PDB file of C-alpha atoms in Angstrom:
ATOM      1  CA  MET A   1     -12.693 -14.723   0.598  1.00 40.00           C
ATOM      2  CA  PRO A   2     -13.274 -11.660  -1.494  1.00 46.00           C
ATOM      3  CA  MET A   3     -10.292 -12.416  -3.892  1.00 50.00           C
ATOM      4  CA  SER A   4     -12.025 -15.485  -5.389  1.00 60.00           C
ATOM      5  CA  GLY A   5      -9.499 -17.764  -4.059  1.00 73.00           C
ATOM      6  CA  ARG A   6      -6.578 -16.136  -5.600  1.00 85.00           C
ATOM      7  CA  PRO A   7      -3.763 -14.349  -3.522  1.00 91.00           C
ATOM      8  CA  ALA A   8      -4.329 -10.771  -2.665  1.00 92.00           C
ATOM      9  CA  GLU A   9      -1.961  -8.525  -4.709  1.00 95.00           C
ATOM     10  CA  ILE A  10      -0.224  -5.975  -2.469  1.00 96.00           C
ATOM     11  CA  LEU A  11       2.070  -3.222  -3.468  1.00 98.00           C
ATOM     12  CA  LEU A  12       4.235  -1.819  -0.568  1.00 98.00           C
ATOM     13  CA  VAL A  13       5.998   1.379  -1.252  1.00 98.00           C
ATOM     14  CA  GLU A  14       8.561   1.682   1.205  1.00 97.00           C
ATOM     15  CA  ASP A  15      12.313   2.675   1.180  1.00 96.00           C
ATOM     16  CA  ASN A  16      13.238   1.530   4.740  1.00 95.00           C
ATOM     17  CA  PRO A  17      14.423  -2.013   4.461  1.00 96.00           C
ATOM     18  CA  GLY A  18      13.627  -2.633   8.055  1.00 93.00           C
ATOM     19  CA  ASP A  19       9.910  -1.542   7.630  1.00 93.00           C
ATOM     20  CA  VAL A  20       9.858  -3.831   4.375  1.00 95.00           C
ATOM     21  CA  ARG A  21      11.062  -6.812   6.330  1.00 94.00           C
ATOM     22  CA  LEU A  22       8.646  -6.246   9.178  1.00 92.00           C
ATOM     23  CA  ILE A  23       5.656  -6.013   6.916  1.00 93.00           C
ATOM     24  CA  GLN A  24       6.814  -8.977   4.904  1.00 94.00           C
ATOM     25  CA  GLU A  25       6.895 -11.107   8.189  1.00 91.00           C
ATOM     26  CA  ALA A  26       3.618  -9.781   9.400  1.00 90.00           C
ATOM     27  CA  LEU A  27       1.868 -10.647   6.086  1.00 91.00           C
ATOM     28  CA  LYS A  28       3.664 -13.936   5.908  1.00 89.00           C
ATOM     29  CA  ASP A  29       2.006 -14.886   9.248  1.00 84.00           C
ATOM     30  CA  GLY A  30      -1.334 -13.340   8.366  1.00 80.00           C
ATOM     31  CA  LYS A  31      -4.491 -15.062   7.456  1.00 82.00           C
ATOM     32  CA  ILE A  32      -4.726 -13.945   3.882  1.00 86.00           C
ATOM     33  CA  LEU A  33      -2.626 -15.657   1.130  1.00 91.00           C
ATOM     34  CA  ASN A  34      -0.958 -12.709  -0.675  1.00 93.00           C
ATOM     35  CA  ASN A  35       1.691 -11.571  -3.051  1.00 95.00           C
ATOM     36  CA  LEU A  36       3.751  -8.603  -1.813  1.00 96.00           C
ATOM     37  CA  HIS A  37       5.564  -6.602  -4.271  1.00 97.00           C
ATOM     38  CA  VAL A  38       7.937  -3.865  -3.060  1.00 98.00           C
ATOM     39  CA  ALA A  39       8.745  -0.506  -4.641  1.00 97.00           C
ATOM     40  CA  GLY A  40      11.541   1.662  -3.005  1.00 96.00           C
ATOM     41  CA  ASP A  41      10.168   4.983  -4.218  1.00 97.00           C
ATOM     42  CA  GLY A  42       7.239   6.727  -5.905  1.00 96.00           C
ATOM     43  CA  GLU A  43       8.895   6.473  -9.471  1.00 97.00           C
ATOM     44  CA  GLN A  44       9.219   2.648  -9.038  1.00 97.00           C
ATOM     45  CA  ALA A  45       5.585   2.418  -7.671  1.00 98.00           C
ATOM     46  CA  LEU A  46       4.174   4.179 -10.710  1.00 97.00           C
ATOM     47  CA  ALA A  47       6.174   2.088 -13.201  1.00 97.00           C
ATOM     48  CA  PHE A  48       4.838  -0.934 -11.398  1.00 98.00           C
ATOM     49  CA  LEU A  49       1.246   0.224 -11.496  1.00 98.00           C
ATOM     50  CA  ARG A  50       1.490   1.375 -15.197  1.00 97.00           C
ATOM     51  CA  ARG A  51       3.277  -1.883 -16.040  1.00 96.00           C
ATOM     52  CA  GLN A  52       6.198  -0.005 -17.537  1.00 96.00           C
ATOM     53  CA  GLY A  53       9.833  -1.359 -18.174  1.00 93.00           C
ATOM     54  CA  PRO A  54      10.558  -4.428 -16.184  1.00 93.00           C
ATOM     55  CA  HIS A  55       6.967  -4.357 -14.743  1.00 95.00           C
ATOM     56  CA  ALA A  56       5.163  -5.122 -18.105  1.00 94.00           C
ATOM     57  CA  HIS A  57       3.423  -8.146 -16.599  1.00 95.00           C
ATOM     58  CA  ALA A  58       2.919  -6.921 -13.125  1.00 96.00           C
ATOM     59  CA  PRO A  59      -0.664  -7.436 -11.570  1.00 95.00           C
ATOM     60  CA  THR A  60      -2.929  -4.530 -10.664  1.00 93.00           C
ATOM     61  CA  PRO A  61      -2.544  -4.486  -6.867  1.00 96.00           C
ATOM     62  CA  ASP A  62      -5.621  -4.853  -4.805  1.00 95.00           C
ATOM     63  CA  LEU A  63      -4.234  -2.641  -2.275  1.00 96.00           C
ATOM     64  CA  VAL A  64      -1.171  -0.089  -2.113  1.00 98.00           C
ATOM     65  CA  LEU A  65       0.635   0.545   1.069  1.00 97.00           C
ATOM     66  CA  LEU A  66       2.212   3.911   0.563  1.00 98.00           C
ATOM     67  CA  ASP A  67       4.807   5.624   2.775  1.00 97.00           C
ATOM     68  CA  LEU A  68       4.827   9.458   2.597  1.00 96.00           C
ATOM     69  CA  ASN A  69       8.538  10.005   3.103  1.00 94.00           C
ATOM     70  CA  LEU A  70      10.183   8.548  -0.054  1.00 95.00           C
ATOM     71  CA  PRO A  71      13.248   9.453  -2.245  1.00 93.00           C
ATOM     72  CA  ARG A  72      12.923  10.681  -5.817  1.00 90.00           C
ATOM     73  CA  LYS A  73       9.035  11.028  -5.810  1.00 94.00           C
ATOM     74  CA  ASN A  74       7.425  11.286  -2.368  1.00 95.00           C
ATOM     75  CA  GLY A  75       4.249   9.632  -1.166  1.00 95.00           C
ATOM     76  CA  ARG A  76       2.094  12.751  -1.784  1.00 96.00           C
ATOM     77  CA  GLU A  77       3.204  13.231  -5.240  1.00 97.00           C
ATOM     78  CA  THR A  78       2.643   9.564  -5.915  1.00 98.00           C
ATOM     79  CA  LEU A  79      -0.857   9.598  -4.449  1.00 97.00           C
ATOM     80  CA  VAL A  80      -1.706  12.453  -6.658  1.00 97.00           C
ATOM     81  CA  GLU A  81      -0.548  10.747  -9.766  1.00 97.00           C
ATOM     82  CA  ILE A  82      -2.320   7.392  -8.886  1.00 97.00           C
ATOM     83  CA  LYS A  83      -5.720   9.157  -7.923  1.00 97.00           C
ATOM     84  CA  ASN A  84      -5.503  11.275 -11.124  1.00 97.00           C
ATOM     85  CA  ASP A  85      -5.095   8.265 -13.291  1.00 96.00           C
ATOM     86  CA  PRO A  86      -8.454   6.921 -14.485  1.00 95.00           C
ATOM     87  CA  THR A  87      -6.940   3.393 -14.681  1.00 94.00           C
ATOM     88  CA  LEU A  88      -5.574   3.446 -11.294  1.00 95.00           C
ATOM     89  CA  ALA A  89      -8.012   5.693  -9.272  1.00 95.00           C
ATOM     90  CA  THR A  90      -9.913   2.898  -7.874  1.00 94.00           C
ATOM     91  CA  VAL A  91      -6.980   1.081  -6.304  1.00 95.00           C
ATOM     92  CA  PRO A  92      -7.041   1.565  -2.482  1.00 96.00           C
ATOM     93  CA  ILE A  93      -4.278   3.502  -1.041  1.00 97.00           C
ATOM     94  CA  VAL A  94      -3.380   2.999   2.494  1.00 97.00           C
ATOM     95  CA  ILE A  95      -0.922   5.599   3.648  1.00 97.00           C
ATOM     96  CA  LEU A  96       1.541   3.846   6.269  1.00 96.00           C
ATOM     97  CA  THR A  97       3.850   6.203   7.590  1.00 93.00           C
ATOM     98  CA  SER A  98       5.887   7.257  10.581  1.00 92.00           C
ATOM     99  CA  SER A  99       4.364  10.564  10.458  1.00 90.00           C
ATOM    100  CA  GLN A 100       1.907  11.559  13.128  1.00 91.00           C
ATOM    101  CA  GLU A 101       1.437  15.264  11.980  1.00 93.00           C
ATOM    102  CA  ASP A 102      -2.134  16.408  11.520  1.00 95.00           C
ATOM    103  CA  ALA A 103      -1.078  18.360   8.392  1.00 95.00           C
ATOM    104  CA  ASP A 104       0.025  15.030   6.700  1.00 95.00           C
ATOM    105  CA  THR A 105      -3.132  13.214   7.672  1.00 96.00           C
ATOM    106  CA  LEU A 106      -5.462  16.063   6.300  1.00 96.00           C
ATOM    107  CA  ALA A 107      -3.354  16.403   3.262  1.00 96.00           C
ATOM    108  CA  SER A 108      -3.438  12.604   2.544  1.00 96.00           C
ATOM    109  CA  TYR A 109      -7.363  12.478   2.739  1.00 97.00           C
ATOM    110  CA  GLN A 110      -7.509  15.590   0.758  1.00 97.00           C
ATOM    111  CA  LEU A 111      -5.527  13.825  -2.038  1.00 96.00           C
ATOM    112  CA  ARG A 112      -7.946  10.965  -1.737  1.00 96.00           C
ATOM    113  CA  ALA A 113      -6.054   8.410   0.348  1.00 97.00           C
ATOM    114  CA  ASN A 114      -8.485   5.631   1.407  1.00 96.00           C
ATOM    115  CA  CYS A 115      -6.836   5.340   4.915  1.00 95.00           C
ATOM    116  CA  TYR A 116      -4.006   7.012   7.007  1.00 97.00           C
ATOM    117  CA  ILE A 117      -2.106   4.780   9.673  1.00 95.00           C
ATOM    118  CA  SER A 118       0.840   6.091  11.549  1.00 94.00           C
ATOM    119  CA  LYS A 119       3.393   3.147  11.817  1.00 92.00           C
ATOM    120  CA  PRO A 120       3.891   2.114  15.543  1.00 88.00           C
ATOM    121  CA  VAL A 121       7.511   2.112  16.896  1.00 85.00           C
ATOM    122  CA  GLU A 122       7.062  -1.360  18.950  1.00 89.00           C
ATOM    123  CA  PHE A 123       7.483  -4.396  17.075  1.00 87.00           C
ATOM    124  CA  GLU A 124       4.380  -6.059  18.321  1.00 90.00           C
ATOM    125  CA  GLN A 125       2.085  -3.077  17.768  1.00 91.00           C
ATOM    126  CA  PHE A 126       3.418  -2.820  14.168  1.00 90.00           C
ATOM    127  CA  VAL A 127       2.703  -6.455  13.331  1.00 89.00           C
ATOM    128  CA  LYS A 128      -0.838  -5.833  14.939  1.00 92.00           C
ATOM    129  CA  VAL A 129      -1.493  -2.930  12.623  1.00 92.00           C
ATOM    130  CA  VAL A 130      -0.349  -4.786   9.587  1.00 91.00           C
ATOM    131  CA  HIS A 131      -2.657  -7.715  10.448  1.00 90.00           C
ATOM    132  CA  SER A 132      -5.502  -5.223  11.153  1.00 92.00           C
ATOM    133  CA  VAL A 133      -4.923  -3.710   7.773  1.00 92.00           C
ATOM    134  CA  GLU A 134      -4.922  -7.216   6.224  1.00 91.00           C
ATOM    135  CA  ASP A 135      -7.969  -8.228   7.936  1.00 90.00           C
ATOM    136  CA  PHE A 136      -9.917  -5.024   7.122  1.00 92.00           C
ATOM    137  CA  TRP A 137      -8.987  -4.750   3.397  1.00 90.00           C
ATOM    138  CA  PHE A 138      -9.264  -8.472   2.556  1.00 90.00           C
ATOM    139  CA  SER A 139     -11.860  -9.948   4.930  1.00 87.00           C
ATOM    140  CA  ILE A 140     -14.292  -7.106   5.365  1.00 87.00           C
ATOM    141  CA  VAL A 141     -14.080  -4.546   2.472  1.00 86.00           C
ATOM    142  CA  ARG A 142     -15.258  -5.364  -0.953  1.00 82.00           C
ATOM    143  CA  LEU A 143     -12.617  -4.366  -3.565  1.00 77.00           C
ATOM    144  CA  PRO A 144     -13.120  -3.558  -7.005  1.00 77.00           C
ATOM    145  CA  GLN A 145     -12.191  -6.315  -9.357  1.00 73.00           C
ATOM    146  CA  GLU A 146     -10.370  -5.936 -12.840  1.00 64.00           C
ATOM    147  CA  THR A 147     -12.721  -6.511 -15.664  1.00 52.00           C
ATOM    148  CA  THR A 148     -10.076  -6.971 -18.205  1.00 49.00           C
TER     149      THR A 148
END
């Protein structure tokens, strides 16, 4: 297991409570032990990632699942800030959004997202996608490890 026996730290940036519950359930039933942290908008996500305020002891996520359509600071703005911050730039960002627009896909990759996935509408497909993300990022890919 690439995480050296520790749980994978995942930050989900999602404002839709229904999608949060689906992802929580899918990850709970998955193969990889994980700690899922949830931020409801881009500002909360950046505070978590930068360990600000109530997130002073937050772990650095191994993976961020980022929705594009968020209140306050949208996913694109959040992605730019993450990728332009030298301390956060190596954290893999998976865009997980309802948008199937080619322009959103292109813009996300231009902003250095590591992956772009459109959320399926059907429950079974949604769970399958979350399990695929989990399998790929935590069973196949070698992730950067913190050296602090």
